[in-house]
PDB file of C-alpha atoms in Angstrom:
ATOM      1  CA  UNK Q 918     -23.902  -7.259  -0.222  1.00  0.00           C
ATOM      2  CA  UNK Q 919     -26.634  -5.678   1.855  1.00  0.00           C
ATOM      3  CA  UNK Q 920     -28.514  -2.354   1.759  1.00  0.00           C
ATOM      4  CA  UNK Q 921     -25.657  -0.512   3.483  1.00  0.00           C
ATOM      5  CA  UNK Q 922     -22.991  -1.781   1.086  1.00  0.00           C
ATOM      6  CA  UNK Q 923     -21.409   0.995  -0.954  1.00  0.00           C
ATOM      7  CA  UNK Q 924     -20.636   0.034  -4.521  1.00  0.00           C
ATOM      8  CA  UNK Q 925     -17.911   1.956  -6.303  1.00  0.00           C
ATOM      9  CA  UNK Q 926     -18.155   3.516  -9.722  1.00  0.00           C
ATOM     10  CA  UNK Q 927     -15.016   4.485 -11.611  1.00  0.00           C
ATOM     11  CA  UNK Q 928     -15.381   7.887 -13.257  1.00  0.00           C
ATOM     12  CA  UNK Q 929     -13.969   8.240 -16.766  1.00  0.00           C
ATOM     13  CA  UNK Q 930     -12.205  11.574 -17.431  1.00  0.00           C
ATOM     14  CA  UNK Q 931     -14.638  12.458 -20.236  1.00  0.00           C
ATOM     15  CA  UNK Q 932     -17.521  12.311 -17.728  1.00  0.00           C
ATOM     16  CA  UNK Q 933     -16.170  15.103 -15.512  1.00  0.00           C
ATOM     17  CA  UNK Q 934     -17.090  18.783 -15.727  1.00  0.00           C
ATOM     18  CA  UNK Q 935     -15.956  21.445 -13.257  1.00  0.00           C
ATOM     19  CA  UNK Q 936     -14.515  18.755 -10.987  1.00  0.00           C
ATOM     20  CA  UNK Q 937     -17.694  16.699 -10.696  1.00  0.00           C
ATOM     21  CA  UNK Q 938     -18.997  13.698 -12.614  1.00  0.00           C
ATOM     22  CA  UNK Q 939     -21.805  14.225 -15.074  1.00  0.00           C
ATOM     23  CA  UNK Q 940     -24.874  12.008 -14.990  1.00  0.00           C
ATOM     24  CA  UNK Q 941     -23.352  10.046 -17.909  1.00  0.00           C
ATOM     25  CA  UNK Q 942     -21.035   8.378 -15.399  1.00  0.00           C
ATOM     26  CA  UNK Q 943     -24.060   6.766 -13.754  1.00  0.00           C
ATOM     27  CA  UNK Q 944     -25.763   5.196 -16.749  1.00  0.00           C
ATOM     28  CA  UNK Q 945     -24.631   2.403 -19.030  1.00  0.00           C
ATOM     29  CA  UNK Q 946     -23.459   3.055 -22.574  1.00  0.00           C
ATOM     30  CA  UNK Q 947     -24.445   0.913 -25.561  1.00  0.00           C
ATOM     31  CA  UNK Q 948     -21.376  -1.314 -25.123  1.00  0.00           C
ATOM     32  CA  UNK Q 949     -22.452  -2.038 -21.525  1.00  0.00           C
ATOM     33  CA  UNK Q 950     -25.606  -3.859 -22.666  1.00  0.00           C
ATOM     34  CA  UNK Q 951     -27.740  -1.915 -20.149  1.00  0.00           C
ATOM     35  CA  UNK Q 952     -25.591  -2.972 -17.198  1.00  0.00           C
ATOM     36  CA  UNK Q 953     -23.497  -0.466 -15.253  1.00  0.00           C
ATOM     37  CA  UNK Q 954     -20.263  -1.943 -13.876  1.00  0.00           C
ATOM     38  CA  UNK Q 955     -19.354  -1.267 -10.250  1.00  0.00           C
ATOM     39  CA  UNK Q 956     -17.169  -2.733  -7.524  1.00  0.00           C
ATOM     40  CA  UNK Q 957     -18.655  -4.464  -4.473  1.00  0.00           C
ATOM     41  CA  UNK Q 958     -17.534  -2.379  -1.488  1.00  0.00           C
ATOM     42  CA  UNK Q 959     -17.810  -5.390   0.835  1.00  0.00           C
ATOM     43  CA  UNK Q 960     -14.896  -6.946  -1.049  1.00  0.00           C
ATOM     44  CA  UNK Q 961     -12.599  -4.039  -1.970  1.00  0.00           C
ATOM     45  CA  UNK Q 962     -11.722  -0.494  -0.896  1.00  0.00           C
ATOM     46  CA  UNK Q 963     -12.242   2.552  -3.120  1.00  0.00           C
ATOM     47  CA  UNK Q 964      -8.464   2.982  -3.501  1.00  0.00           C
ATOM     48  CA  UNK Q 965      -7.893  -0.664  -4.406  1.00  0.00           C
ATOM     49  CA  UNK Q 966     -10.802  -0.632  -6.854  1.00  0.00           C
ATOM     50  CA  UNK Q 967      -9.173   2.375  -8.547  1.00  0.00           C
ATOM     51  CA  UNK Q 968      -5.795   0.625  -8.696  1.00  0.00           C
ATOM     52  CA  UNK Q 969      -7.389  -2.506 -10.144  1.00  0.00           C
ATOM     53  CA  UNK Q 970      -9.329  -0.537 -12.757  1.00  0.00           C
ATOM     54  CA  UNK Q 971      -6.386   1.591 -13.878  1.00  0.00           C
ATOM     55  CA  UNK Q 972      -3.439  -0.806 -13.492  1.00  0.00           C
ATOM     56  CA  UNK Q 973      -4.914  -4.282 -13.903  1.00  0.00           C
ATOM     57  CA  UNK Q 974      -7.632  -3.515 -16.461  1.00  0.00           C
ATOM     58  CA  UNK Q 975      -5.698  -0.628 -18.088  1.00  0.00           C
ATOM     59  CA  UNK Q 976      -8.776   1.615 -18.163  1.00  0.00           C
ATOM     60  CA  UNK Q 977      -9.085   5.350 -17.471  1.00  0.00           C
ATOM     61  CA  UNK Q 978     -10.492   6.787 -14.251  1.00  0.00           C
ATOM     62  CA  UNK Q 979     -10.070  10.091 -12.444  1.00  0.00           C
ATOM     63  CA  UNK Q 980     -11.523   8.705  -9.242  1.00  0.00           C
ATOM     64  CA  UNK Q 981     -14.166   6.706  -7.454  1.00  0.00           C
ATOM     65  CA  UNK Q 982     -17.676   7.675  -6.405  1.00  0.00           C
ATOM     66  CA  UNK Q 983     -20.085   5.438  -4.574  1.00  0.00           C
ATOM     67  CA  UNK Q 984     -23.709   4.779  -3.793  1.00  0.00           C
ATOM     68  CA  UNK Q 985     -25.273   2.278  -1.441  1.00  0.00           C
ATOM     69  CA  UNK Q 986     -27.289  -0.700  -2.560  1.00  0.00           C
ATOM     70  CA  UNK Q 987     -30.263   0.977  -0.826  1.00  0.00           C
ATOM     71  CA  UNK Q 988     -29.775   4.178  -2.854  1.00  0.00           C
ATOM     72  CA  UNK Q 989     -29.920   2.161  -6.073  1.00  0.00           C
ATOM     73  CA  UNK Q 990     -32.953   0.252  -4.756  1.00  0.00           C
ATOM     74  CA  UNK Q 991     -34.696   3.587  -4.077  1.00  0.00           C
ATOM     75  CA  UNK Q 992     -34.499   4.128  -7.845  1.00  0.00           C
ATOM     76  CA  UNK Q 993     -35.800   0.588  -8.502  1.00  0.00           C
ATOM     77  CA  UNK Q 994     -32.378  -0.555  -9.686  1.00  0.00           C
ATOM     78  CA  UNK Q 995     -30.969  -3.897  -8.593  1.00  0.00           C
ATOM     79  CA  UNK Q 996     -27.313  -4.383  -7.674  1.00  0.00           C
ATOM     80  CA  UNK Q 997     -26.143  -7.892  -8.525  1.00  0.00           C
ATOM     81  CA  UNK Q 998     -22.840  -9.644  -7.962  1.00  0.00           C
ATOM     82  CA  UNK Q 999     -21.196 -10.520 -11.297  1.00  0.00           C
ATOM     83  CA  UNK Q1000     -17.827 -12.148 -10.565  1.00  0.00           C
ATOM     84  CA  UNK Q1001     -17.317 -13.354 -14.150  1.00  0.00           C
ATOM     85  CA  UNK Q1002     -14.749 -10.624 -14.947  1.00  0.00           C
ATOM     86  CA  UNK Q1003     -13.185 -10.402 -11.452  1.00  0.00           C
ATOM     87  CA  UNK Q1004     -14.363 -11.368  -7.943  1.00  0.00           C
ATOM     88  CA  UNK Q1005     -15.378  -7.859  -6.791  1.00  0.00           C
ATOM     89  CA  UNK Q1006     -17.397  -7.032  -9.936  1.00  0.00           C
ATOM     90  CA  UNK Q1007     -21.085  -6.182  -9.657  1.00  0.00           C
ATOM     91  CA  UNK Q1008     -23.626  -4.671 -12.016  1.00  0.00           C
ATOM     92  CA  UNK Q1009     -26.565  -2.307 -11.865  1.00  0.00           C
ATOM     93  CA  UNK Q1010     -29.249  -3.536 -14.250  1.00  0.00           C
ATOM     94  CA  UNK Q1011     -30.905  -0.815 -16.369  1.00  0.00           C
ATOM     95  CA  UNK Q1012     -32.248  -3.256 -18.984  1.00  0.00           C
ATOM     96  CA  UNK Q1013     -35.940  -2.769 -18.160  1.00  0.00           C
ATOM     97  CA  UNK Q1014     -35.781   1.025 -18.529  1.00  0.00           C
ATOM     98  CA  UNK Q1015     -36.441   3.324 -21.440  1.00  0.00           C
ATOM     99  CA  UNK Q1016     -33.705   5.723 -22.497  1.00  0.00           C
ATOM    100  CA  UNK Q1017     -35.617   8.580 -20.859  1.00  0.00           C
ATOM    101  CA  UNK Q1018     -35.926   6.641 -17.578  1.00  0.00           C
ATOM    102  CA  UNK Q1019     -32.190   5.813 -17.675  1.00  0.00           C
ATOM    103  CA  UNK Q1020     -31.355   9.500 -18.078  1.00  0.00           C
ATOM    104  CA  UNK Q1021     -33.685  10.567 -15.267  1.00  0.00           C
ATOM    105  CA  UNK Q1022     -32.391   7.928 -12.859  1.00  0.00           C
ATOM    106  CA  UNK Q1023     -28.761   8.673 -13.711  1.00  0.00           C
ATOM    107  CA  UNK Q1024     -29.315  12.344 -12.814  1.00  0.00           C
ATOM    108  CA  UNK Q1025     -30.669  11.330  -9.403  1.00  0.00           C
ATOM    109  CA  UNK Q1026     -27.800   8.895  -8.860  1.00  0.00           C
ATOM    110  CA  UNK Q1027     -25.249  11.516  -9.867  1.00  0.00           C
ATOM    111  CA  UNK Q1028     -26.735  13.987  -7.391  1.00  0.00           C
ATOM    112  CA  UNK Q1029     -26.575  11.461  -4.537  1.00  0.00           C
ATOM    113  CA  UNK Q1030     -23.003  10.488  -5.396  1.00  0.00           C
ATOM    114  CA  UNK Q1031     -21.877  14.125  -5.507  1.00  0.00           C
ATOM    115  CA  UNK Q1032     -23.456  14.685  -2.081  1.00  0.00           C
ATOM    116  CA  UNK Q1033     -21.373  11.785  -0.713  1.00  0.00           C
ATOM    117  CA  UNK Q1034     -18.269  13.120  -2.469  1.00  0.00           C
ATOM    118  CA  UNK Q1035     -15.244  11.496  -4.015  1.00  0.00           C
ATOM    119  CA  UNK Q1036     -14.201   8.305  -2.222  1.00  0.00           C
ATOM    120  CA  UNK Q1037     -10.818   8.214  -3.954  1.00  0.00           C
ATOM    121  CA  UNK Q1038      -9.111  10.522  -6.443  1.00  0.00           C
ATOM    122  CA  UNK Q1039      -6.225   9.977  -8.822  1.00  0.00           C
ATOM    123  CA  UNK Q1040      -3.065  11.634  -7.585  1.00  0.00           C
TER     124      UNK Q1040
END
């Protein structure tokens, strides 16, 4: 991955309002242990990441949004390869942030992702 790499975030149906993801989609939940799961765009397409997430992992997604490694870095968030679960897996590490900082950064990330638009939608 490099600064231009787009990493893909699957958007759970409960994190969508009025056709757009809420900021919740861009911050880890308690079960995530402060690490947001994404797909490395250098290794997989948005459509194939969606298919993998929904069909292989049997998880729910309404579509894929993406941000570049540089956009995460602008928020002082590191994108790290994490191929333990599958080869294209990466994480965004929020572990050094307070809950308030996580919420503020996730709002900025959500705004940037919405500006880019959906990269893939469920049919």
